Tab-separated table of C-alpha atoms in Angstrom:
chain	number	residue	atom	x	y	z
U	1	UNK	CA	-230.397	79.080	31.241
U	2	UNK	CA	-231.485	77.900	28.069
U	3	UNK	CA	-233.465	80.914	27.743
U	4	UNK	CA	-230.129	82.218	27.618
U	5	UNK	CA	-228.386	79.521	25.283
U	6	UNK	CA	-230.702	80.064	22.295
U	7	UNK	CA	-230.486	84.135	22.435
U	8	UNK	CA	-226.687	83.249	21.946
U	9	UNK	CA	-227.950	81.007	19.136
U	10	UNK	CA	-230.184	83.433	17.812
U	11	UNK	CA	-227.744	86.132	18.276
U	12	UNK	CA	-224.491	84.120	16.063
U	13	UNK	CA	-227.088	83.114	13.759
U	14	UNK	CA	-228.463	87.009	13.333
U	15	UNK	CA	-224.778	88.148	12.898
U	16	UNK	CA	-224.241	85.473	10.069
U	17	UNK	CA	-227.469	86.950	8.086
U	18	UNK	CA	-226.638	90.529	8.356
U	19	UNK	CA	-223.147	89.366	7.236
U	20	UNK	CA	-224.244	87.299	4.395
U	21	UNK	CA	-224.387	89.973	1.563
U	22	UNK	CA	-221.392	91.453	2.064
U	23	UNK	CA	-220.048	87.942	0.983
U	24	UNK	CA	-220.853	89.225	-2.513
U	25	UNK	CA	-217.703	91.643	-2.634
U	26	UNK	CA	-215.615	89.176	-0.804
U	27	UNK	CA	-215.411	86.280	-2.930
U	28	UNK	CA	-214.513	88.106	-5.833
U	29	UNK	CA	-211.462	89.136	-4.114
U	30	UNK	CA	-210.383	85.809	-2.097
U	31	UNK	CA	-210.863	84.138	-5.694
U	32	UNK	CA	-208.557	87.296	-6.887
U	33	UNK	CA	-206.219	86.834	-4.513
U	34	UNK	CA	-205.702	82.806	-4.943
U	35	UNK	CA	-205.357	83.501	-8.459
U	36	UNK	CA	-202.770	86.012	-8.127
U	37	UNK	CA	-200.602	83.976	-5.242
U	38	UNK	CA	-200.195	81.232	-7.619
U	39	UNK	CA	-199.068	83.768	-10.208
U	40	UNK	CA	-197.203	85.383	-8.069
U	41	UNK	CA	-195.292	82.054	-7.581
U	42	UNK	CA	-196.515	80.888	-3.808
U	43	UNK	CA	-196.748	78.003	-2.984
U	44	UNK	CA	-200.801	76.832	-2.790
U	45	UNK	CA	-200.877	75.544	0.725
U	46	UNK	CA	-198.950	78.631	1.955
U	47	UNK	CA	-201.313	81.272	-0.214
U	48	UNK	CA	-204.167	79.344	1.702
U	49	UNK	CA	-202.016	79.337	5.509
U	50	UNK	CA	-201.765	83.336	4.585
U	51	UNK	CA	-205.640	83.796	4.113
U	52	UNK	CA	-205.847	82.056	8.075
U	53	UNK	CA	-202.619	84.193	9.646
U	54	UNK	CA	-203.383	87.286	7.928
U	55	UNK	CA	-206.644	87.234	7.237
U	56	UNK	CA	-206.813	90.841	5.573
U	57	UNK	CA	-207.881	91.046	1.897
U	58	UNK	CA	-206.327	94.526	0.951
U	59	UNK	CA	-203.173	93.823	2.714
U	60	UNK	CA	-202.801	90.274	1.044
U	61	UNK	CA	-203.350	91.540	-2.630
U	62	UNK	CA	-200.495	94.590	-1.865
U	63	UNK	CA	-198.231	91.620	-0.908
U	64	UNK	CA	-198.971	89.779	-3.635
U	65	UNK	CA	-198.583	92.591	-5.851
U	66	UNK	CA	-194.687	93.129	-4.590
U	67	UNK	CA	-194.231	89.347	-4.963
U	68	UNK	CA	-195.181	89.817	-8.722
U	69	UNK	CA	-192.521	93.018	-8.482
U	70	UNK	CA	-189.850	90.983	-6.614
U	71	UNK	CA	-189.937	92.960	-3.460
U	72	UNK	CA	-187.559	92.214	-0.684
U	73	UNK	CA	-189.233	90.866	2.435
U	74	UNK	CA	-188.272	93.855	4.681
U	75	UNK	CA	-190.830	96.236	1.990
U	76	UNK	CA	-193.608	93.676	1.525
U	77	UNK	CA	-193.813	93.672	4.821
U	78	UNK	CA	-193.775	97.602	5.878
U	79	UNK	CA	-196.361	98.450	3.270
U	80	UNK	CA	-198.858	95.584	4.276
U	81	UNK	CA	-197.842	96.539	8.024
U	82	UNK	CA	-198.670	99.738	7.799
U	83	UNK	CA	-202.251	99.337	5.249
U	84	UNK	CA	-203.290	97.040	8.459
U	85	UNK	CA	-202.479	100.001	10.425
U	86	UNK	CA	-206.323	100.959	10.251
U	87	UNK	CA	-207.456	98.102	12.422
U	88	UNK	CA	-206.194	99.776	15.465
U	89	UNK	CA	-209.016	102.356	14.596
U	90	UNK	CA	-211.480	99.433	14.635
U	91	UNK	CA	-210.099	97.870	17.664
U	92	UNK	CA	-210.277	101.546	19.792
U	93	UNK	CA	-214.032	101.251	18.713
U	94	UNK	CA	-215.306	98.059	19.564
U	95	UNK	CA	-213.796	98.286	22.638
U	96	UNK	CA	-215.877	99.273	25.435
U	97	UNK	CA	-218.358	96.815	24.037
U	98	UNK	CA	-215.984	93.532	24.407
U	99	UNK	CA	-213.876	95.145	27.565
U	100	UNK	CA	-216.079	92.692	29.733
U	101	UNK	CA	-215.908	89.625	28.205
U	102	UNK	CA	-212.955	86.486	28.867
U	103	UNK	CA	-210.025	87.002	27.294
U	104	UNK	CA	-210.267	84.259	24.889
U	105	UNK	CA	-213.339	85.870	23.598
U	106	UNK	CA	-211.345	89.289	23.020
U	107	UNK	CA	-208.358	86.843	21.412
U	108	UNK	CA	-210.642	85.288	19.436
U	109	UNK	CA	-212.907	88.482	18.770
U	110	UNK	CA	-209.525	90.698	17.745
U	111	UNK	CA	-208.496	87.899	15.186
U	112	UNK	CA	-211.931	87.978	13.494
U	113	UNK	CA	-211.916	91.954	13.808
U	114	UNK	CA	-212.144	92.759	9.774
U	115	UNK	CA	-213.076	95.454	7.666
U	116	UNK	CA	-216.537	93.412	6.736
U	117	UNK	CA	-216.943	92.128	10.402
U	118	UNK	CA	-216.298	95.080	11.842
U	119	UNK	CA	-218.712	97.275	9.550
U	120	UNK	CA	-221.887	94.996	10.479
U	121	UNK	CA	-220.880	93.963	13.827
U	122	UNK	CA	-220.404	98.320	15.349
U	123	UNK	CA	-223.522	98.932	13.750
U	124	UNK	CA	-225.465	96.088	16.209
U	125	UNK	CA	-223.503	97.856	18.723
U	126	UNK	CA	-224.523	101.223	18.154
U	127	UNK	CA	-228.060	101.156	17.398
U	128	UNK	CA	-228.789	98.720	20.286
U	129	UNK	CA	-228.678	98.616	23.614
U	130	UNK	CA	-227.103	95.258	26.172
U	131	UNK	CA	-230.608	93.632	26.651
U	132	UNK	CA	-232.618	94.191	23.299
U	133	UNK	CA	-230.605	91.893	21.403
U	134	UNK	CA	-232.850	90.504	18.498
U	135	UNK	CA	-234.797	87.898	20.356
U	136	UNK	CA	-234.109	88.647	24.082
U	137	UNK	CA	-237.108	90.567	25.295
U	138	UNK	CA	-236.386	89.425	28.983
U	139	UNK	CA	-235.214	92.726	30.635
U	140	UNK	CA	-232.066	91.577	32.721
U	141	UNK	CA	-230.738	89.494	30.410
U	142	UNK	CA	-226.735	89.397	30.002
U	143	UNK	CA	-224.995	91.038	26.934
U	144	UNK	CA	-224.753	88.538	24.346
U	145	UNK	CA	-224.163	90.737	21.604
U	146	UNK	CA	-220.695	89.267	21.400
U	147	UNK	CA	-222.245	86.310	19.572
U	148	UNK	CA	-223.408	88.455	16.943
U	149	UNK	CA	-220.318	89.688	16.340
U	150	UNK	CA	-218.835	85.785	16.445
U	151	UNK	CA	-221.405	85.237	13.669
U	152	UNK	CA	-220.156	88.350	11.169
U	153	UNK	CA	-216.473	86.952	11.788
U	154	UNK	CA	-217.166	83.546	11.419
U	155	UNK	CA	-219.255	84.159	8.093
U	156	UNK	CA	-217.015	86.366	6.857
U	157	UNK	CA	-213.495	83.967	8.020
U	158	UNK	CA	-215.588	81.223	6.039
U	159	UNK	CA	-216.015	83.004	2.477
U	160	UNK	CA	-212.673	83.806	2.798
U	161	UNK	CA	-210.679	80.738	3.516
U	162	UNK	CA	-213.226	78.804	0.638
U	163	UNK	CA	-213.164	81.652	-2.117
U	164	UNK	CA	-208.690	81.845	-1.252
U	165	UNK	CA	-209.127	77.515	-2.205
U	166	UNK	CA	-211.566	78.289	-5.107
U	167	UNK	CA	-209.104	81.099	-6.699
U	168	UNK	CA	-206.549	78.702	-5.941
U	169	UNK	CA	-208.156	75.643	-7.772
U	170	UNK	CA	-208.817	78.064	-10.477
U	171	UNK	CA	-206.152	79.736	-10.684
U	172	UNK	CA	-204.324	76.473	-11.419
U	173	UNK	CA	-205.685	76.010	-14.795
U	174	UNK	CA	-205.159	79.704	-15.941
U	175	UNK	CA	-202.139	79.653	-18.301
U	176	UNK	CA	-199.413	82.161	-17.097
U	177	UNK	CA	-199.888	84.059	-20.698
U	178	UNK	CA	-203.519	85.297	-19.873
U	179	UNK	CA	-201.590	87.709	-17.323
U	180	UNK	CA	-204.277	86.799	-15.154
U	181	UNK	CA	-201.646	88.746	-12.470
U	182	UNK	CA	-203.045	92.321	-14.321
U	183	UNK	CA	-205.944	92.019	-12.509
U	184	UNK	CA	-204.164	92.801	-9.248
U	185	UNK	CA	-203.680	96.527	-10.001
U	186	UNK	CA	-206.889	96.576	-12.084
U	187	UNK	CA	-208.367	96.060	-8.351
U	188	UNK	CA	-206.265	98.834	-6.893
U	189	UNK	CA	-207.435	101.313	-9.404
U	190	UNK	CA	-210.682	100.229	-8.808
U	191	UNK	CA	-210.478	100.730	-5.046
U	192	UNK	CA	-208.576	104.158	-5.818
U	193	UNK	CA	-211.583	105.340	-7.584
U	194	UNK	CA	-213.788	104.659	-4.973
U	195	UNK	CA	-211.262	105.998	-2.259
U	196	UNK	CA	-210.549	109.271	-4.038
U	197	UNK	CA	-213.182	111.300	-2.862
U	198	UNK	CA	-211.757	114.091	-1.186
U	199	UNK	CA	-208.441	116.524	-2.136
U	200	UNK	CA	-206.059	115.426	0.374
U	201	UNK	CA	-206.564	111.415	-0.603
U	202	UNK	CA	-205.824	113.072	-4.188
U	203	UNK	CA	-202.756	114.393	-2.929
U	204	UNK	CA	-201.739	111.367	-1.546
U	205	UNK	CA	-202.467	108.854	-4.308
U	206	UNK	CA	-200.930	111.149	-7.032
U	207	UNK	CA	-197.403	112.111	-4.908
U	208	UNK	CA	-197.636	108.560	-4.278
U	209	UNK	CA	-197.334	107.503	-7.182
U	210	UNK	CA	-195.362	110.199	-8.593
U	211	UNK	CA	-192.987	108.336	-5.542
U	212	UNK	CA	-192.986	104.971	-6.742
U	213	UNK	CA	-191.516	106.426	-10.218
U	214	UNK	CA	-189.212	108.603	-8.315
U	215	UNK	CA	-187.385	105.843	-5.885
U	216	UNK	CA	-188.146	103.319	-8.166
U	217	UNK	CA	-184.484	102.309	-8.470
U	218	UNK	CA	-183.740	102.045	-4.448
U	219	UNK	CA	-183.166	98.555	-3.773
U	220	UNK	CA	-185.872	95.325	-2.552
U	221	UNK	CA	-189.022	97.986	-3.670
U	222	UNK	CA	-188.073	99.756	-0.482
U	223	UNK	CA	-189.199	102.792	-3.221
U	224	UNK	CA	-192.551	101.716	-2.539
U	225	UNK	CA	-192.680	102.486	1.033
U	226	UNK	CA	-190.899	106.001	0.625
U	227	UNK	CA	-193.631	106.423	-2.075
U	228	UNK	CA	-196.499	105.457	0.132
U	229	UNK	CA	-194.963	107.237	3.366
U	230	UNK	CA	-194.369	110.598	1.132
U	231	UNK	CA	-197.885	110.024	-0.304
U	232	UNK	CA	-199.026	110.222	3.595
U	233	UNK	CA	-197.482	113.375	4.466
U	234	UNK	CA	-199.074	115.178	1.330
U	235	UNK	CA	-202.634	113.480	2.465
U	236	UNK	CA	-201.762	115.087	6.112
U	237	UNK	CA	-200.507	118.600	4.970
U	238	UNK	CA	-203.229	118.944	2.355
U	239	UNK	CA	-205.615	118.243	4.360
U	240	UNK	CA	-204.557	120.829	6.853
U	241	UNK	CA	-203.700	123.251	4.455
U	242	UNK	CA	-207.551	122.693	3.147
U	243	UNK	CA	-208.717	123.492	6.870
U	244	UNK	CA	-206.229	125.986	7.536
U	245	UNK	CA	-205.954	127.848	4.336
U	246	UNK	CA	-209.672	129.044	3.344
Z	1	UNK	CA	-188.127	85.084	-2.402
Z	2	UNK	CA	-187.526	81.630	-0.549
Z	3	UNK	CA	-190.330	79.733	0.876
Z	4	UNK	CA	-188.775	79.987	4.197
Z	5	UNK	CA	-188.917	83.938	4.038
Z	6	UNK	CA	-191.902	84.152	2.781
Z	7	UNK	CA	-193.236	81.735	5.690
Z	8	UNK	CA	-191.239	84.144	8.026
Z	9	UNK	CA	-192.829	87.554	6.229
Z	10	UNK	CA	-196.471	86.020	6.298
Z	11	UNK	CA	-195.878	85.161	10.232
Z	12	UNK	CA	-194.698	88.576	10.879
Z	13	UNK	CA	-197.080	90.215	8.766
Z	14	UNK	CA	-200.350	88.033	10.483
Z	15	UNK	CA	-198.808	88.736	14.018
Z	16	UNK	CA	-198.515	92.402	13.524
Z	17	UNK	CA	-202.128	92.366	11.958
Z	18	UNK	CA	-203.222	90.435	15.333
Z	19	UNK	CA	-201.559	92.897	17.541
Z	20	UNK	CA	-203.223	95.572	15.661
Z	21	UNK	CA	-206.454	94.562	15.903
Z	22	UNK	CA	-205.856	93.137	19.495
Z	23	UNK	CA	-204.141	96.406	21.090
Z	24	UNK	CA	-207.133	98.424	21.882
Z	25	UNK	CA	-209.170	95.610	22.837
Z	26	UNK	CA	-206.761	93.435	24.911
Z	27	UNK	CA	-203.321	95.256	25.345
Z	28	UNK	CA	-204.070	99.140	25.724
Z	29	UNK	CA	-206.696	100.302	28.308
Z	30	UNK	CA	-206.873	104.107	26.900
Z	31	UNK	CA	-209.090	104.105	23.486
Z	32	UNK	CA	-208.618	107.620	23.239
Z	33	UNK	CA	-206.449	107.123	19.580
Z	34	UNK	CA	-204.861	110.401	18.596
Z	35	UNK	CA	-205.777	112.327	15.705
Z	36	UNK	CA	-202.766	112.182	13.761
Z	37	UNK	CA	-203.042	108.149	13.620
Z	38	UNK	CA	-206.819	108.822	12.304
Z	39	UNK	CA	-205.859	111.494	9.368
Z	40	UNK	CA	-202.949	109.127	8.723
Z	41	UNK	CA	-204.963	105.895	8.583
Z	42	UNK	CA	-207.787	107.609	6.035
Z	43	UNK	CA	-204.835	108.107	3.475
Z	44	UNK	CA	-202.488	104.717	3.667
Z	45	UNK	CA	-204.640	102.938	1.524
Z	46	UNK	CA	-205.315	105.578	-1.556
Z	47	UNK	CA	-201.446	105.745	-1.002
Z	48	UNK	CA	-200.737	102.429	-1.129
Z	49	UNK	CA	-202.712	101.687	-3.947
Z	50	UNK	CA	-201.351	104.208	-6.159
Z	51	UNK	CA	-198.080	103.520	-5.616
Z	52	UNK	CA	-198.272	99.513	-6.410
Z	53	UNK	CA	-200.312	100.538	-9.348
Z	54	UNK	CA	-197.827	103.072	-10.744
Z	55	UNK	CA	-194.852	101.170	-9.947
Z	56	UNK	CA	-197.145	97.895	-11.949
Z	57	UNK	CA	-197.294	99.984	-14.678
Z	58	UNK	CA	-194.083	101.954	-15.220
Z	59	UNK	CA	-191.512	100.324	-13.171
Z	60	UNK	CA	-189.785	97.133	-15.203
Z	61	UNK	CA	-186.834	95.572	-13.082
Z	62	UNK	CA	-185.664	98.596	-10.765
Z	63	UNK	CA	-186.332	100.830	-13.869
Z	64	UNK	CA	-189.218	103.546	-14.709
Z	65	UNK	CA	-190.245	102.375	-18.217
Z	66	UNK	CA	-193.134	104.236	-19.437
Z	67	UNK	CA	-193.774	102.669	-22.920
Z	68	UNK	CA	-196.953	104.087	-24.145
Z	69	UNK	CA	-196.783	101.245	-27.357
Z	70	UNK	CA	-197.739	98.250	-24.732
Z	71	UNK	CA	-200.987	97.464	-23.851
Z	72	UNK	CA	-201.083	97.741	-19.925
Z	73	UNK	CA	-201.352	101.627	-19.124
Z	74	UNK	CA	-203.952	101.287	-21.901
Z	75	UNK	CA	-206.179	98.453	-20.349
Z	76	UNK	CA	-205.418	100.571	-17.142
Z	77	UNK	CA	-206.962	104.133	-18.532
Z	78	UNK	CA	-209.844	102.115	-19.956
Z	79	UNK	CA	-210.250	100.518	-16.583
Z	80	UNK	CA	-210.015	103.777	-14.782
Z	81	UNK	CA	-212.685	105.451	-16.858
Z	82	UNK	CA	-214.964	101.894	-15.811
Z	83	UNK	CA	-214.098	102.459	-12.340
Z	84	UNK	CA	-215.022	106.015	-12.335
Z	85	UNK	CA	-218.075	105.663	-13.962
Z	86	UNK	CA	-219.650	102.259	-12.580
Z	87	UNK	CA	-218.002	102.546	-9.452
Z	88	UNK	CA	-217.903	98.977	-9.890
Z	89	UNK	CA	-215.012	97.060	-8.954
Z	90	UNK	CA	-215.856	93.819	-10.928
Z	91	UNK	CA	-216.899	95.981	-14.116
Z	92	UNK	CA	-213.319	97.831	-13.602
Z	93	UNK	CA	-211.666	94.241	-13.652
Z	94	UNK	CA	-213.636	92.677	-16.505
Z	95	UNK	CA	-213.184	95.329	-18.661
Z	96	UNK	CA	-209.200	96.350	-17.736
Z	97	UNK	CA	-208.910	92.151	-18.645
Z	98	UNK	CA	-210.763	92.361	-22.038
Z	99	UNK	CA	-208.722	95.806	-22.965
Z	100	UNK	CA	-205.621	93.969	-22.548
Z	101	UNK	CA	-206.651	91.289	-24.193
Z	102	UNK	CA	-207.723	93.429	-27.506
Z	103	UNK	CA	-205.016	95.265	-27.396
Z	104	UNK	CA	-202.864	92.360	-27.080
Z	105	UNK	CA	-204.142	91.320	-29.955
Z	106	UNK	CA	-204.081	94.473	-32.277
Z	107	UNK	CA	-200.632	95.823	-31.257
């Protein structure tokens, strides 16, 4: 049994080391994003409650973004809504590997299921089998890969929460006429870049944005989502006119 | 926005993102995800990005304003070039925030 106790130990404690570097490219952004709350005129406990319910970096600068723009709540919350969309993609993968356990380990697994966690924990998955976990030799020994994945959520849940109170500390001593709030869609163009590798994201970005000009007069930013959801059909039928039309 | 529907959006918004990452794990047994949803999902975020960034740049109150004599798209072509070259997302950030801040100052 306690055989068993410290592979879980060893296993949590392996999953917050392989997580660890990716903490590099998530502070940056939790900082960003406290920054840009307060800017965007939320209150500081609520910018820090957000960073616990929503707990999705991309999704949280968008709505801060449309806070800045005075969106309407029915917008803000369609675009992030649908940019979380993705996670159902994660959660289809991990699956078979958690489909045993409790169901307050799934709970507790889905909430920590992020872009980071999920990147580092599907790789232990995948290039490992149940009983070679990274101590347990003992053939016969139960699945406790779970714990690795516990320790890549918990790591990453951590860096967030503390770099959303250090943007926020910050933030509060940045005069509003540094327009500290530019660096919001500085970040997006930097993501952008690194998205726009193939023609039909190229499609979708530019009749995106052609969009948001287009409908920018419709009412509450609801322009925005016609923008992004007319930006996803050109992704889709450029991409299929790539396959289809050589 | 009040802070009682903001408090309302970031509930809804965290309880959606929960279900999400929840359904295939807890809620659905199939994890056979159609292919539609997986094109779809590689092109919300270039999407949604370029949207919020076009509408940050040219859209002032409910109107398109493209003003080429202020120094945002500016700082935003400088930090595009950045970003395509360094692939850097901090470099893209530093350097969009120092463009402004010239240009700011020479304009």
């Amino acid at each position: 049994m306690s055989a068993t106790r410290s592979t879980r130990r060893a296993e949590f404690l392996a999953g917050c080391r392989d997580e660890a570097p990716l903490q590099l490219g998530v502070v940056p952004f939790g900082m960003l994003y406290g920054i840009g709350a307060l800017a965007a005129g939320m209150p500081a406990w609520l910018a820090q409650l957000a960073s616990a319910l929503v707990f999705a970096g991309a999704a949280q600068l968008v709505i801060v973004q449309m806070l800045t723009a005075a969106a309407g709540v029915l917008p803000i919350g369609l675009t992030a809504s649908l940019l979380n969309l993705r996670h159902v993609l994660y959660s289809a993968s991990v699956a078979d590997h958690v489909r045993h356990l409790p169901r307050r380990w799934r709970l507790l697994l889905a909430y920590l299921l992020t872009d980071e966690a999920y990147a580092v924990a599907i790789l232990r998955y995948q290039t490992s089998t149940a009983d070679d976990g990274a101590t347990a030799t003992t053939a016969g020994m139960p699945d406790l890969r779970h714990w690795y994945f516990l320790g890549c959520g918990f790591t990453l849940w951590a860096t967030w929460q503390l770099s959303t109170a250090a943007g926020l500390l910050f933030g509060a001593t940045i005069p509003a006429e540094w327009d500290i709030d530019f660096a919001v869609p500085l970040t997006f163009i930097a993501l952008l870049t690194l998205l726009l590798r193939e023609r039909a994201g190229q499609a979708a970005a530019l009749v995106a944005a052609l969009g948001a000009l287009a409908f920018a007069t419709l009412p509450y930013k609801l322009g925005l989502v016609a923008a992004i959801l007319l930006g996803l059909l050109a992704g889709v039928w450029a991409a299929r006119f790539a396959r289809d039309g050589k | 926005m009040s802070t009682a529907a903001l408090i309302g959006l970031l509930v809804a918004v965290g309880l959606v993102t929960f279900l999400y990452r929840y359904a295939m794990i807890g809620l659905f047994a199939s994890r056979n995800l159609p292919g539609w949803l997986h094109a779809l999902c590689r092109h919300i975020a270039p999407a949604s990005f370029a949207a919020l960034t076009a509408s940050a740049l040219f859209v002032h109150g409910g109107e398109v304003a493209i003003d080429l004599a202020t120094p945002k798209p500016w700082a935003a072509l400088v930090a595009a070039l950045v970003a395509w070259r360094t692939r850097s997302v901090l470099a893209t950030i530093g350097t969009g925030m120092a463009a402004l801040y010239l240009l700011k100052f020479l304009l």
